[in-house]
Amino acid sequence: MDTLTQIAQLVLMLSILVVLHEFGHYITAKMFKVRVEKFYLFMDAGFSLLKKKIGETEWGIGWLPLGGYVKLSGMIDESMDTEQMKSEPKPWEFRAKPAWQRLIIMLGGIIVNILLAWFIYTVVYATYGKNYVSTQKIQENGLAFGETGHNVGFKNGDKILSVDGKYQERFDRMILDVLLADNVVVERDGKKVNVELSDEDKNEILDKEGRDFIRPRISGTTVDSVVVGSNAEKAGLKKGDRIMGVNGANMLYFDQIADALSVSKGKAIVLNIKRNGQEVALNANVNKEGKLGFNPTSSNKPEYLVTEKYNFFTAIPKAMEESYFLLVYNIKQFKLILRPSTGAYKHVKSPVGIATIMPTTWDWEFFWRFTALFSIGLAFMNLLPIPGLDGGHAIFTIAEMVTGRRLGDKAAGIVQTVGMVILLTLMALVFGKDIYQLIVK
C-alpha cells in the first residue's frame, strides 16, 4: 500500500507537469494560428488508451508514461512524421510562421513550467509558510562528519563559514553548496581553516554517504532502540540509557562515541552509561564495521526549523526568488554531472528512483513543494540544447534568426533522429540503474 501511495503521488505530479508543459506549446501555437493535430499525455507509440477528436485536435492519453507531446502541423517532432514536409507550406503550419513566433512556441512549455513553480510556491508560502532548516541553528555546537567527511578534510566540531566565498543560511542548500564547491572555509578551534575539495573527494562523498556526510553535532547520546541480537543487546544496553563515554573517557557528543567505536573495530570496550541516575559500566564488543547495534534518539529537528509567514501578496516575490534559485541550482548540479571524475552522473534518478523517495503517506504540502521543485527541473532539462528537446529546437531557430538560413527538412530529420536516440539511450540507462538498485536493495 505504501508503494502504491508513492506511485500515485508521482503519477499525479508528472501528469500535472506534462499536461501544463504541453499546454504551454498548445496555447502559444493557437496564438499564432498554428494547427495542433494532437495533444497527448504520455506517448501513444502504436496505440492510445483514450482519445477523442475535438475540432482539429486529437486529445488522448498514451500507454507509455514517458512525458507527452503536442503535434503541430508542419513540424518534425517526436512523431518523426515527415510526410507533410514534402508539400508546400500551408498558412496554418508551424514551418510557415516567422522564426520569432516559432521560438515563442518552442519556449512556451518552459515558460509555463517556471510560472507554475512560481504560482505553487506563492500558494504554499501563503498557506504553510516558508520552511527551512537554519544553518546557524544546526551548527551551534558545530557539525559532525562521517568517515568520508573526515577523509576529505573536515573534523567534528567544524562550523562552515562560507562556501566559495558565500554563506548559505539554509542547511539543505549549504550541503549542496559544499558538494558543488571548490573551497570551503570552516571555523575550527577558533581559527579559520580552508578545506579544498577535489573531484575525487566529491566522488567519495556521493558514493559513500551523499548529503548525510554532514550532520548536526548532537549533544549527549540517549539510546532510542537496540537491535535484536546485536552486540549492544548482548552487552545489556537498554532503551533510555545515556552513554557518557567509552573506556572511561567522557564524551559530550554522539560523534565522539561513533569515532571511538570506529577505531575499536573488532575489539572489546567499556561503555560508560547513566541509567536511572546511576552510573553503570558495560562490557561490549564492537563489530568489524565499528558498530554496536543501537540507534540514538534523533535530534529534535523542529528546533532547527525556521518558518517565515507570508500573505498571498508578500509571498509572490519570495516565490519568484525561490524559483530563480532553483534554476541556478539546476545549472550548478548539471555542471557537476558533466564532470565525470565527481561521479555525480551515477546519482541521476529516473521516475522509478524518484518514486522511492516520495512519502509513503499522502502529504499535500510535500507534494506541492516537490511538484514546484520538479517543475523547475523540467524547465531546465528542456532548455538544454539537445535535439529532441525544446532547447534543441530553439537553438536552431535562434541560429536561423541570426544567420537568416533555415536548417533543411532532411537535415532537421536527421538531427531529430540522432537527438531522440541519445535521449532514449540516456533514459534507458537511468531507468535500468534505478530498477536494478530497486531489485538488489
Tab-separated table of C-alpha atoms in Angstrom:
chain	number	residue	atom	x	y	z
A	1	MET	CA	0.000	0.000	0.000
A	2	ASP	CA	2.870	2.360	0.840
A	3	THR	CA	4.402	1.763	-2.597
A	4	LEU	CA	1.054	2.434	-4.295
A	5	THR	CA	0.820	5.762	-2.478
A	6	GLN	CA	4.307	6.700	-3.663
A	7	ILE	CA	3.469	5.737	-7.245
A	8	ALA	CA	0.128	7.582	-7.142
A	9	GLN	CA	1.821	10.809	-5.961
A	10	LEU	CA	4.482	10.526	-8.655
A	11	VAL	CA	1.989	9.810	-11.458
A	12	LEU	CA	-0.239	12.722	-10.411
A	13	MET	CA	2.752	15.072	-10.196
A	14	LEU	CA	4.118	14.048	-13.610
A	15	SER	CA	0.660	14.266	-15.180
A	16	ILE	CA	0.176	17.826	-13.917
A	17	LEU	CA	3.628	18.896	-15.094
A	18	VAL	CA	3.424	17.236	-18.507
A	19	VAL	CA	-0.085	18.463	-19.293
A	20	LEU	CA	0.728	22.055	-18.336
A	21	HIS	CA	4.090	21.959	-20.135
A	22	GLU	CA	2.426	20.782	-23.332
A	23	PHE	CA	-0.378	23.306	-22.802
A	24	GLY	CA	2.322	25.987	-22.984
A	25	HIS	CA	3.152	24.805	-26.509
A	26	TYR	CA	-0.537	24.427	-27.347
A	27	ILE	CA	-1.663	27.891	-26.274
A	28	THR	CA	1.249	29.693	-27.961
A	29	ALA	CA	0.639	27.685	-31.154
A	30	LYS	CA	-3.026	28.700	-31.113
A	31	MET	CA	-1.985	32.328	-30.517
A	32	PHE	CA	-0.115	32.280	-33.837
A	33	LYS	CA	-2.808	30.211	-35.597
A	34	VAL	CA	-0.748	27.029	-35.929
A	35	ARG	CA	-2.848	23.873	-36.236
A	36	VAL	CA	-2.408	21.432	-33.344
A	37	GLU	CA	-3.069	17.919	-34.616
A	38	LYS	CA	-2.525	16.020	-31.335
A	39	PHE	CA	-2.299	16.750	-27.608
A	40	TYR	CA	-1.187	13.698	-25.636
A	41	LEU	CA	-0.380	12.894	-22.024
A	42	PHE	CA	2.205	10.087	-22.248
A	43	MET	CA	3.345	8.564	-25.527
A	44	ASP	CA	0.938	6.692	-27.827
A	45	ALA	CA	3.518	4.517	-29.609
A	46	GLY	CA	1.346	2.105	-31.624
A	47	PHE	CA	-1.881	2.822	-29.760
A	48	SER	CA	-3.506	5.073	-27.163
A	49	LEU	CA	-5.510	4.274	-24.044
A	50	LEU	CA	-8.000	7.076	-24.608
A	51	LYS	CA	-8.529	9.539	-27.422
A	52	LYS	CA	-11.143	11.959	-28.665
A	53	LYS	CA	-11.036	14.451	-31.512
A	54	ILE	CA	-12.343	17.895	-30.703
A	55	GLY	CA	-12.199	20.288	-33.613
A	56	GLU	CA	-8.862	19.906	-35.375
A	57	THR	CA	-7.054	18.386	-32.360
A	58	GLU	CA	-6.964	14.780	-31.160
A	59	TRP	CA	-6.776	14.690	-27.359
A	60	GLY	CA	-5.540	11.493	-25.779
A	61	ILE	CA	-3.624	9.501	-23.177
A	62	GLY	CA	-0.853	7.187	-24.360
A	63	TRP	CA	0.150	3.884	-22.817
A	64	LEU	CA	3.865	4.682	-22.392
A	65	PRO	CA	4.402	7.014	-19.382
A	66	LEU	CA	7.330	8.932	-20.835
A	67	GLY	CA	6.257	12.562	-20.919
A	68	GLY	CA	3.786	13.746	-23.528
A	69	TYR	CA	3.628	15.868	-26.657
A	70	VAL	CA	1.668	18.169	-28.918
A	71	LYS	CA	1.939	17.501	-32.631
A	72	LEU	CA	1.999	20.697	-34.683
A	73	SER	CA	1.260	20.768	-38.383
A	74	GLY	CA	4.396	21.327	-40.427
A	75	MET	CA	6.944	20.405	-37.762
A	76	ILE	CA	9.309	17.439	-37.418
A	77	ASP	CA	8.908	16.378	-33.787
A	78	GLU	CA	8.808	13.258	-31.616
A	79	SER	CA	6.372	11.590	-34.034
A	80	MET	CA	9.067	11.731	-36.778
A	81	ASP	CA	6.274	12.331	-39.321
A	82	THR	CA	7.987	13.784	-42.417
A	83	GLU	CA	5.252	13.153	-44.996
A	84	GLN	CA	3.621	16.552	-44.613
A	85	MET	CA	7.009	18.213	-45.158
A	86	LYS	CA	7.035	17.088	-48.809
A	87	SER	CA	4.337	19.567	-49.848
A	88	GLU	CA	4.405	23.351	-49.939
A	89	PRO	CA	3.940	25.039	-46.533
A	90	LYS	CA	0.339	25.857	-45.620
A	91	PRO	CA	-0.567	29.064	-43.738
A	92	TRP	CA	-1.581	27.085	-40.617
A	93	GLU	CA	1.674	25.119	-40.449
A	94	PHE	CA	4.460	25.699	-37.956
A	95	ARG	CA	7.091	25.945	-40.700
A	96	ALA	CA	5.156	28.777	-42.385
A	97	LYS	CA	5.467	31.072	-39.375
A	98	PRO	CA	8.274	33.588	-38.835
A	99	ALA	CA	11.203	32.468	-36.700
A	100	TRP	CA	10.317	34.636	-33.695
A	101	GLN	CA	6.857	33.065	-33.485
A	102	ARG	CA	8.289	29.552	-33.756
A	103	LEU	CA	10.771	30.393	-30.991
A	104	ILE	CA	7.978	31.502	-28.642
A	105	ILE	CA	6.034	28.306	-29.376
A	106	MET	CA	9.124	26.217	-28.603
A	107	LEU	CA	9.703	28.024	-25.318
A	108	GLY	CA	6.025	28.004	-24.323
A	109	GLY	CA	6.274	24.827	-22.253
A	110	ILE	CA	9.363	26.024	-20.390
A	111	ILE	CA	7.730	29.365	-19.586
A	112	VAL	CA	4.639	27.612	-18.202
A	113	ASN	CA	6.799	25.348	-16.016
A	114	ILE	CA	8.547	28.363	-14.482
A	115	LEU	CA	5.278	30.232	-13.970
A	116	LEU	CA	3.737	27.100	-12.445
A	117	ALA	CA	6.548	26.785	-9.899
A	118	TRP	CA	6.182	30.470	-9.068
A	119	PHE	CA	2.424	30.084	-8.557
A	120	ILE	CA	2.735	26.916	-6.448
A	121	TYR	CA	5.370	28.427	-4.178
A	122	THR	CA	3.237	31.543	-3.764
A	123	VAL	CA	0.237	29.485	-2.620
A	124	VAL	CA	2.366	27.161	-0.449
A	125	TYR	CA	4.133	30.078	1.281
A	126	ALA	CA	0.808	31.845	1.876
A	127	THR	CA	-0.755	28.613	3.222
A	128	TYR	CA	2.034	26.815	5.098
A	129	GLY	CA	4.791	29.396	5.241
A	130	LYS	CA	8.366	29.091	4.005
A	131	ASN	CA	10.082	26.340	5.996
A	132	TYR	CA	13.774	25.592	6.036
A	133	VAL	CA	16.442	24.227	8.389
A	134	SER	CA	18.651	27.036	9.667
A	135	THR	CA	22.387	26.631	9.141
A	136	GLN	CA	23.073	28.914	12.101
A	137	LYS	CA	20.882	26.894	14.474
A	138	ILE	CA	22.016	23.469	13.295
A	139	GLN	CA	25.700	24.200	13.751
A	140	GLU	CA	25.554	25.979	17.097
A	141	ASN	CA	27.557	23.072	18.557
A	142	GLY	CA	29.491	22.615	15.328
A	143	LEU	CA	28.888	19.844	12.808
A	144	ALA	CA	29.551	16.127	12.828
A	145	PHE	CA	31.020	14.233	9.891
A	146	GLY	CA	31.110	10.606	8.912
A	147	GLU	CA	34.234	8.730	7.876
A	148	THR	CA	34.029	10.211	4.380
A	149	GLY	CA	33.875	13.765	5.716
A	150	HIS	CA	36.990	13.152	7.796
A	151	ASN	CA	38.768	11.652	4.781
A	152	VAL	CA	38.243	14.801	2.696
A	153	GLY	CA	39.460	17.187	5.403
A	154	PHE	CA	36.603	18.041	7.768
A	155	LYS	CA	36.680	17.483	11.530
A	156	ASN	CA	33.926	17.084	14.078
A	157	GLY	CA	33.080	20.448	15.614
A	158	ASP	CA	33.790	22.436	12.428
A	159	LYS	CA	31.406	25.296	11.656
A	160	ILE	CA	31.051	26.187	7.977
A	161	LEU	CA	31.562	29.926	7.495
A	162	SER	CA	31.456	30.153	3.712
A	163	VAL	CA	31.335	28.042	0.566
A	164	ASP	CA	33.175	29.551	-2.406
A	165	GLY	CA	33.043	32.879	-0.579
A	166	LYS	CA	29.335	32.831	0.324
A	167	TYR	CA	27.402	31.963	3.472
A	168	GLN	CA	24.253	29.877	2.985
A	169	GLU	CA	21.565	30.329	5.649
A	170	ARG	CA	19.648	27.192	4.576
A	171	PHE	CA	21.287	23.982	5.768
A	172	ASP	CA	19.890	21.788	2.961
A	173	ARG	CA	21.341	24.130	0.367
A	174	MET	CA	24.554	24.560	2.306
A	175	ILE	CA	25.154	20.804	1.996
A	176	LEU	CA	24.565	21.005	-1.756
A	177	ASP	CA	26.807	24.063	-1.991
A	178	VAL	CA	29.615	22.087	-0.347
A	179	LEU	CA	29.223	19.296	-2.915
A	180	LEU	CA	29.369	21.859	-5.713
A	181	ALA	CA	32.195	23.909	-4.222
A	182	ASP	CA	35.941	24.080	-4.685
A	183	ASN	CA	36.726	25.848	-1.404
A	184	VAL	CA	35.032	25.647	1.999
A	185	VAL	CA	36.044	27.870	4.918
A	186	VAL	CA	35.361	26.445	8.388
A	187	GLU	CA	35.857	27.666	11.920
A	188	ARG	CA	37.962	25.134	13.814
A	189	ASP	CA	39.169	25.753	17.369
A	190	GLY	CA	38.563	29.479	16.936
A	191	LYS	CA	40.531	29.695	13.674
A	192	LYS	CA	39.559	29.863	10.012
A	193	VAL	CA	40.625	26.800	8.024
A	194	ASN	CA	40.318	26.217	4.276
A	195	VAL	CA	39.097	22.818	3.108
A	196	GLU	CA	39.786	22.216	-0.594
A	197	LEU	CA	37.541	19.627	-2.252
A	198	SER	CA	38.759	17.809	-5.367
A	199	ASP	CA	36.506	15.994	-7.820
A	200	GLU	CA	37.759	12.730	-6.329
A	201	ASP	CA	36.684	13.931	-2.866
A	202	LYS	CA	33.195	14.674	-4.178
A	203	ASN	CA	33.067	11.271	-5.825
A	204	GLU	CA	33.873	9.621	-2.495
A	205	ILE	CA	31.236	11.696	-0.668
A	206	LEU	CA	28.495	10.969	-3.228
A	207	ASP	CA	29.302	7.265	-3.472
A	208	LYS	CA	29.540	6.552	0.248
A	209	GLU	CA	27.340	8.976	2.176
A	210	GLY	CA	25.815	11.630	-0.074
A	211	ARG	CA	24.112	14.504	1.742
A	212	ASP	CA	24.361	12.597	5.037
A	213	PHE	CA	28.101	13.182	5.257
A	214	ILE	CA	27.311	16.377	7.213
A	215	ARG	CA	25.119	16.122	10.313
A	216	PRO	CA	24.271	18.276	13.317
A	217	ARG	CA	26.505	17.636	16.311
A	218	ILE	CA	24.126	16.127	18.834
A	219	SER	CA	24.860	16.856	22.472
A	220	GLY	CA	24.507	13.732	24.607
A	221	THR	CA	23.653	10.226	23.433
A	222	THR	CA	20.470	8.585	24.643
A	223	VAL	CA	19.642	5.126	23.319
A	224	ASP	CA	16.367	5.083	21.379
A	225	SER	CA	16.409	1.398	20.380
A	226	VAL	CA	18.667	-1.646	20.498
A	227	VAL	CA	18.957	-4.019	17.520
A	228	VAL	CA	17.793	-7.522	18.439
A	229	GLY	CA	20.704	-9.986	18.576
A	230	SER	CA	23.294	-7.208	18.324
A	231	ASN	CA	26.419	-6.766	20.426
A	232	ALA	CA	24.664	-3.870	22.167
A	233	GLU	CA	21.868	-6.198	23.320
A	234	LYS	CA	24.379	-8.810	24.452
A	235	ALA	CA	26.184	-6.154	26.484
A	236	GLY	CA	22.935	-5.252	28.251
A	237	LEU	CA	22.363	-1.813	26.693
A	238	LYS	CA	18.735	-0.686	27.041
A	239	LYS	CA	16.457	1.963	25.623
A	240	GLY	CA	16.754	5.160	27.635
A	241	ASP	CA	20.372	4.544	28.652
A	242	ARG	CA	22.508	7.668	28.315
A	243	ILE	CA	26.002	6.916	27.010
A	244	MET	CA	28.508	9.163	28.790
A	245	GLY	CA	31.732	7.836	27.276
A	246	VAL	CA	33.885	4.914	26.165
A	247	ASN	CA	36.703	3.274	28.148
A	248	GLY	CA	36.415	5.859	30.916
A	249	ALA	CA	36.789	8.873	28.588
A	250	ASN	CA	33.925	11.362	28.914
A	251	MET	CA	32.281	12.196	25.601
A	252	LEU	CA	29.781	15.023	25.230
A	253	TYR	CA	28.766	14.407	21.601
A	254	PHE	CA	27.489	11.351	19.756
A	255	ASP	CA	30.084	11.757	17.002
A	256	GLN	CA	32.824	11.309	19.608
A	257	ILE	CA	31.272	7.991	20.630
A	258	ALA	CA	30.879	6.946	16.972
A	259	ASP	CA	34.567	7.762	16.357
A	260	ALA	CA	35.609	5.778	19.425
A	261	LEU	CA	33.680	2.756	18.160
A	262	SER	CA	35.170	3.163	14.695
A	263	VAL	CA	38.755	2.981	15.957
A	264	SER	CA	37.843	-0.049	18.071
A	265	LYS	CA	36.580	-2.278	15.255
A	266	GLY	CA	36.592	-5.920	16.350
A	267	LYS	CA	37.721	-5.028	19.866
A	268	ALA	CA	36.247	-5.136	23.368
A	269	ILE	CA	35.370	-1.816	25.018
A	270	VAL	CA	33.720	-0.487	28.167
A	271	LEU	CA	30.608	1.631	27.694
A	272	ASN	CA	30.116	4.183	30.449
A	273	ILE	CA	26.404	4.863	30.769
A	274	LYS	CA	23.943	6.510	33.131
A	275	ARG	CA	20.778	4.524	33.857
A	276	ASN	CA	18.080	5.829	36.181
A	277	GLY	CA	20.578	8.288	37.642
A	278	GLN	CA	23.144	5.569	38.350
A	279	GLU	CA	26.494	5.217	36.560
A	280	VAL	CA	26.969	1.758	35.019
A	281	ALA	CA	29.867	0.215	33.074
A	282	LEU	CA	29.000	-2.314	30.339
A	283	ASN	CA	31.491	-4.597	28.598
A	284	ALA	CA	30.755	-4.676	24.872
A	285	ASN	CA	32.314	-5.984	21.658
A	286	VAL	CA	32.480	-3.705	18.617
A	287	ASN	CA	31.830	-5.463	15.298
A	288	LYS	CA	34.064	-5.270	12.213
A	289	GLU	CA	32.089	-2.279	10.890
A	290	GLY	CA	32.715	-0.272	14.045
A	291	LYS	CA	29.112	-0.640	15.279
A	292	LEU	CA	27.417	-1.973	18.388
A	293	GLY	CA	23.863	-2.167	17.115
A	294	PHE	CA	21.873	0.640	18.712
A	295	ASN	CA	20.092	3.759	17.483
A	296	PRO	CA	20.465	7.056	19.329
A	297	THR	CA	17.497	9.321	19.931
A	298	SER	CA	17.330	11.619	16.923
A	299	SER	CA	17.897	15.319	17.343
A	300	ASN	CA	14.831	17.456	17.801
A	301	LYS	CA	14.638	18.691	14.207
A	302	PRO	CA	11.892	21.292	14.858
A	303	GLU	CA	14.360	23.238	16.981
A	304	TYR	CA	16.429	23.830	13.835
A	305	LEU	CA	13.414	24.735	11.702
A	306	VAL	CA	12.639	28.317	10.669
A	307	THR	CA	9.167	29.201	9.410
A	308	GLU	CA	8.586	32.532	7.694
A	309	LYS	CA	4.930	33.542	7.356
A	310	TYR	CA	3.573	35.472	4.354
A	311	ASN	CA	0.236	36.528	2.962
A	312	PHE	CA	-0.518	35.922	-0.712
A	313	PHE	CA	0.942	39.218	-1.919
A	314	THR	CA	4.133	39.158	0.169
A	315	ALA	CA	4.620	35.513	-0.885
A	316	ILE	CA	4.815	36.461	-4.580
A	317	PRO	CA	8.357	37.956	-4.568
A	318	LYS	CA	9.606	35.180	-2.241
A	319	ALA	CA	8.197	32.548	-4.604
A	320	MET	CA	9.888	34.278	-7.542
A	321	GLU	CA	13.161	34.319	-5.613
A	322	GLU	CA	12.833	30.590	-4.829
A	323	SER	CA	12.122	29.723	-8.473
A	324	TYR	CA	15.192	31.668	-9.576
A	325	PHE	CA	17.462	29.996	-7.007
A	326	LEU	CA	16.203	26.549	-8.009
A	327	LEU	CA	17.013	27.280	-11.648
A	328	VAL	CA	20.517	28.380	-10.614
A	329	TYR	CA	20.969	25.186	-8.560
A	330	ASN	CA	19.897	23.061	-11.523
A	331	ILE	CA	22.640	24.704	-13.577
A	332	LYS	CA	25.199	24.074	-10.824
A	333	GLN	CA	24.206	20.426	-10.475
A	334	PHE	CA	24.343	19.911	-14.238
A	335	LYS	CA	27.873	21.297	-14.311
A	336	LEU	CA	28.782	18.773	-11.604
A	337	ILE	CA	27.227	15.942	-13.621
A	338	LEU	CA	29.286	16.960	-16.658
A	339	ARG	CA	32.491	16.346	-14.664
A	340	PRO	CA	32.861	12.538	-14.801
A	341	SER	CA	35.558	12.482	-12.113
A	342	THR	CA	32.977	13.565	-9.488
A	343	GLY	CA	30.820	10.501	-10.219
A	344	ALA	CA	27.702	12.727	-9.946
A	345	TYR	CA	26.251	11.237	-13.143
A	346	LYS	CA	25.785	7.925	-11.299
A	347	HIS	CA	23.289	9.561	-8.951
A	348	VAL	CA	20.859	10.918	-11.567
A	349	LYS	CA	17.411	9.437	-10.891
A	350	SER	CA	14.630	8.324	-13.226
A	351	PRO	CA	10.941	8.471	-12.216
A	352	VAL	CA	11.472	4.971	-10.739
A	353	GLY	CA	14.180	6.315	-8.436
A	354	ILE	CA	12.152	9.435	-7.619
A	355	ALA	CA	9.160	7.287	-6.607
A	356	THR	CA	11.262	5.630	-3.897
A	357	ILE	CA	11.862	8.978	-2.156
A	358	MET	CA	8.211	10.038	-2.179
A	359	PRO	CA	6.474	9.861	1.240
A	360	THR	CA	4.600	6.638	1.976
A	361	THR	CA	1.595	8.589	3.255
A	362	TRP	CA	-0.134	11.315	1.286
A	363	ASP	CA	1.317	14.700	2.218
A	364	TRP	CA	-0.108	17.613	0.271
A	365	GLU	CA	2.437	20.142	1.493
A	366	PHE	CA	5.326	17.892	0.426
A	367	PHE	CA	3.517	17.052	-2.817
A	368	TRP	CA	3.125	20.674	-3.918
A	369	ARG	CA	6.604	21.712	-2.826
A	370	PHE	CA	8.093	18.766	-4.718
A	371	THR	CA	5.916	19.493	-7.766
A	372	ALA	CA	7.196	23.080	-7.870
A	373	LEU	CA	10.800	21.912	-7.495
A	374	PHE	CA	10.330	19.298	-10.231
A	375	SER	CA	8.662	21.874	-12.491
A	376	ILE	CA	11.814	23.991	-12.399
A	377	GLY	CA	13.875	20.860	-13.066
A	378	LEU	CA	11.693	20.046	-16.080
A	379	ALA	CA	12.059	23.603	-17.375
A	380	PHE	CA	15.840	23.423	-17.076
A	381	MET	CA	16.045	19.997	-18.720
A	382	ASN	CA	14.010	21.206	-21.682
A	383	LEU	CA	16.244	24.262	-22.019
A	384	LEU	CA	19.254	22.060	-22.779
A	385	PRO	CA	20.330	22.485	-26.431
A	386	ILE	CA	19.848	18.800	-27.230
A	387	PRO	CA	17.987	17.793	-30.416
A	388	GLY	CA	14.626	16.373	-29.437
A	389	LEU	CA	14.207	18.785	-26.525
A	390	ASP	CA	12.669	22.249	-26.693
A	391	GLY	CA	16.115	23.792	-26.249
A	392	GLY	CA	17.386	21.882	-29.281
A	393	HIS	CA	14.584	23.263	-31.474
A	394	ALA	CA	15.110	26.740	-30.007
A	395	ILE	CA	18.857	26.820	-30.685
A	396	PHE	CA	18.335	26.084	-34.370
A	397	THR	CA	15.612	28.736	-34.576
A	398	ILE	CA	17.883	31.307	-32.915
A	399	ALA	CA	20.663	30.376	-35.375
A	400	GLU	CA	18.187	30.942	-38.200
A	401	MET	CA	17.264	34.363	-36.803
A	402	VAL	CA	20.948	35.309	-36.646
A	403	THR	CA	22.106	33.885	-39.996
A	404	GLY	CA	18.903	34.137	-41.996
A	405	ARG	CA	19.292	30.498	-43.088
A	406	ARG	CA	16.979	27.682	-42.054
A	407	LEU	CA	18.046	24.076	-41.483
A	408	GLY	CA	16.776	21.909	-44.342
A	409	ASP	CA	13.989	19.386	-43.730
A	410	LYS	CA	16.265	16.419	-44.427
A	411	ALA	CA	18.959	17.705	-42.055
A	412	ALA	CA	16.299	18.524	-39.447
A	413	GLY	CA	15.007	14.964	-39.676
A	414	ILE	CA	18.489	13.534	-39.160
A	415	VAL	CA	19.180	15.850	-36.214
A	416	GLN	CA	15.837	14.952	-34.614
A	417	THR	CA	16.529	11.227	-35.057
A	418	VAL	CA	20.003	11.499	-33.513
A	419	GLY	CA	18.589	13.530	-30.628
A	420	MET	CA	15.838	11.000	-29.931
A	421	VAL	CA	18.334	8.117	-29.990
A	422	ILE	CA	20.552	9.951	-27.480
A	423	LEU	CA	17.612	10.771	-25.190
A	424	LEU	CA	16.146	7.267	-25.315
A	425	THR	CA	19.571	5.745	-24.619
A	426	LEU	CA	20.120	8.011	-21.606
A	427	MET	CA	16.615	7.248	-20.334
A	428	ALA	CA	17.195	3.516	-20.715
A	429	LEU	CA	20.465	3.731	-18.779
A	430	VAL	CA	18.975	5.781	-15.929
A	431	PHE	CA	15.818	3.663	-15.725
A	432	GLY	CA	17.914	0.493	-15.831
A	433	LYS	CA	20.151	1.712	-12.998
A	434	ASP	CA	17.205	2.603	-10.750
A	435	ILE	CA	15.339	-0.634	-11.467
A	436	TYR	CA	18.498	-2.666	-10.759
A	437	GLN	CA	19.063	-0.831	-7.458
A	438	LEU	CA	15.418	-1.384	-6.528
A	439	ILE	CA	15.702	-5.121	-7.209
A	440	VAL	CA	19.001	-5.730	-5.431
A	441	LYS	CA	18.267	-3.461	-2.437
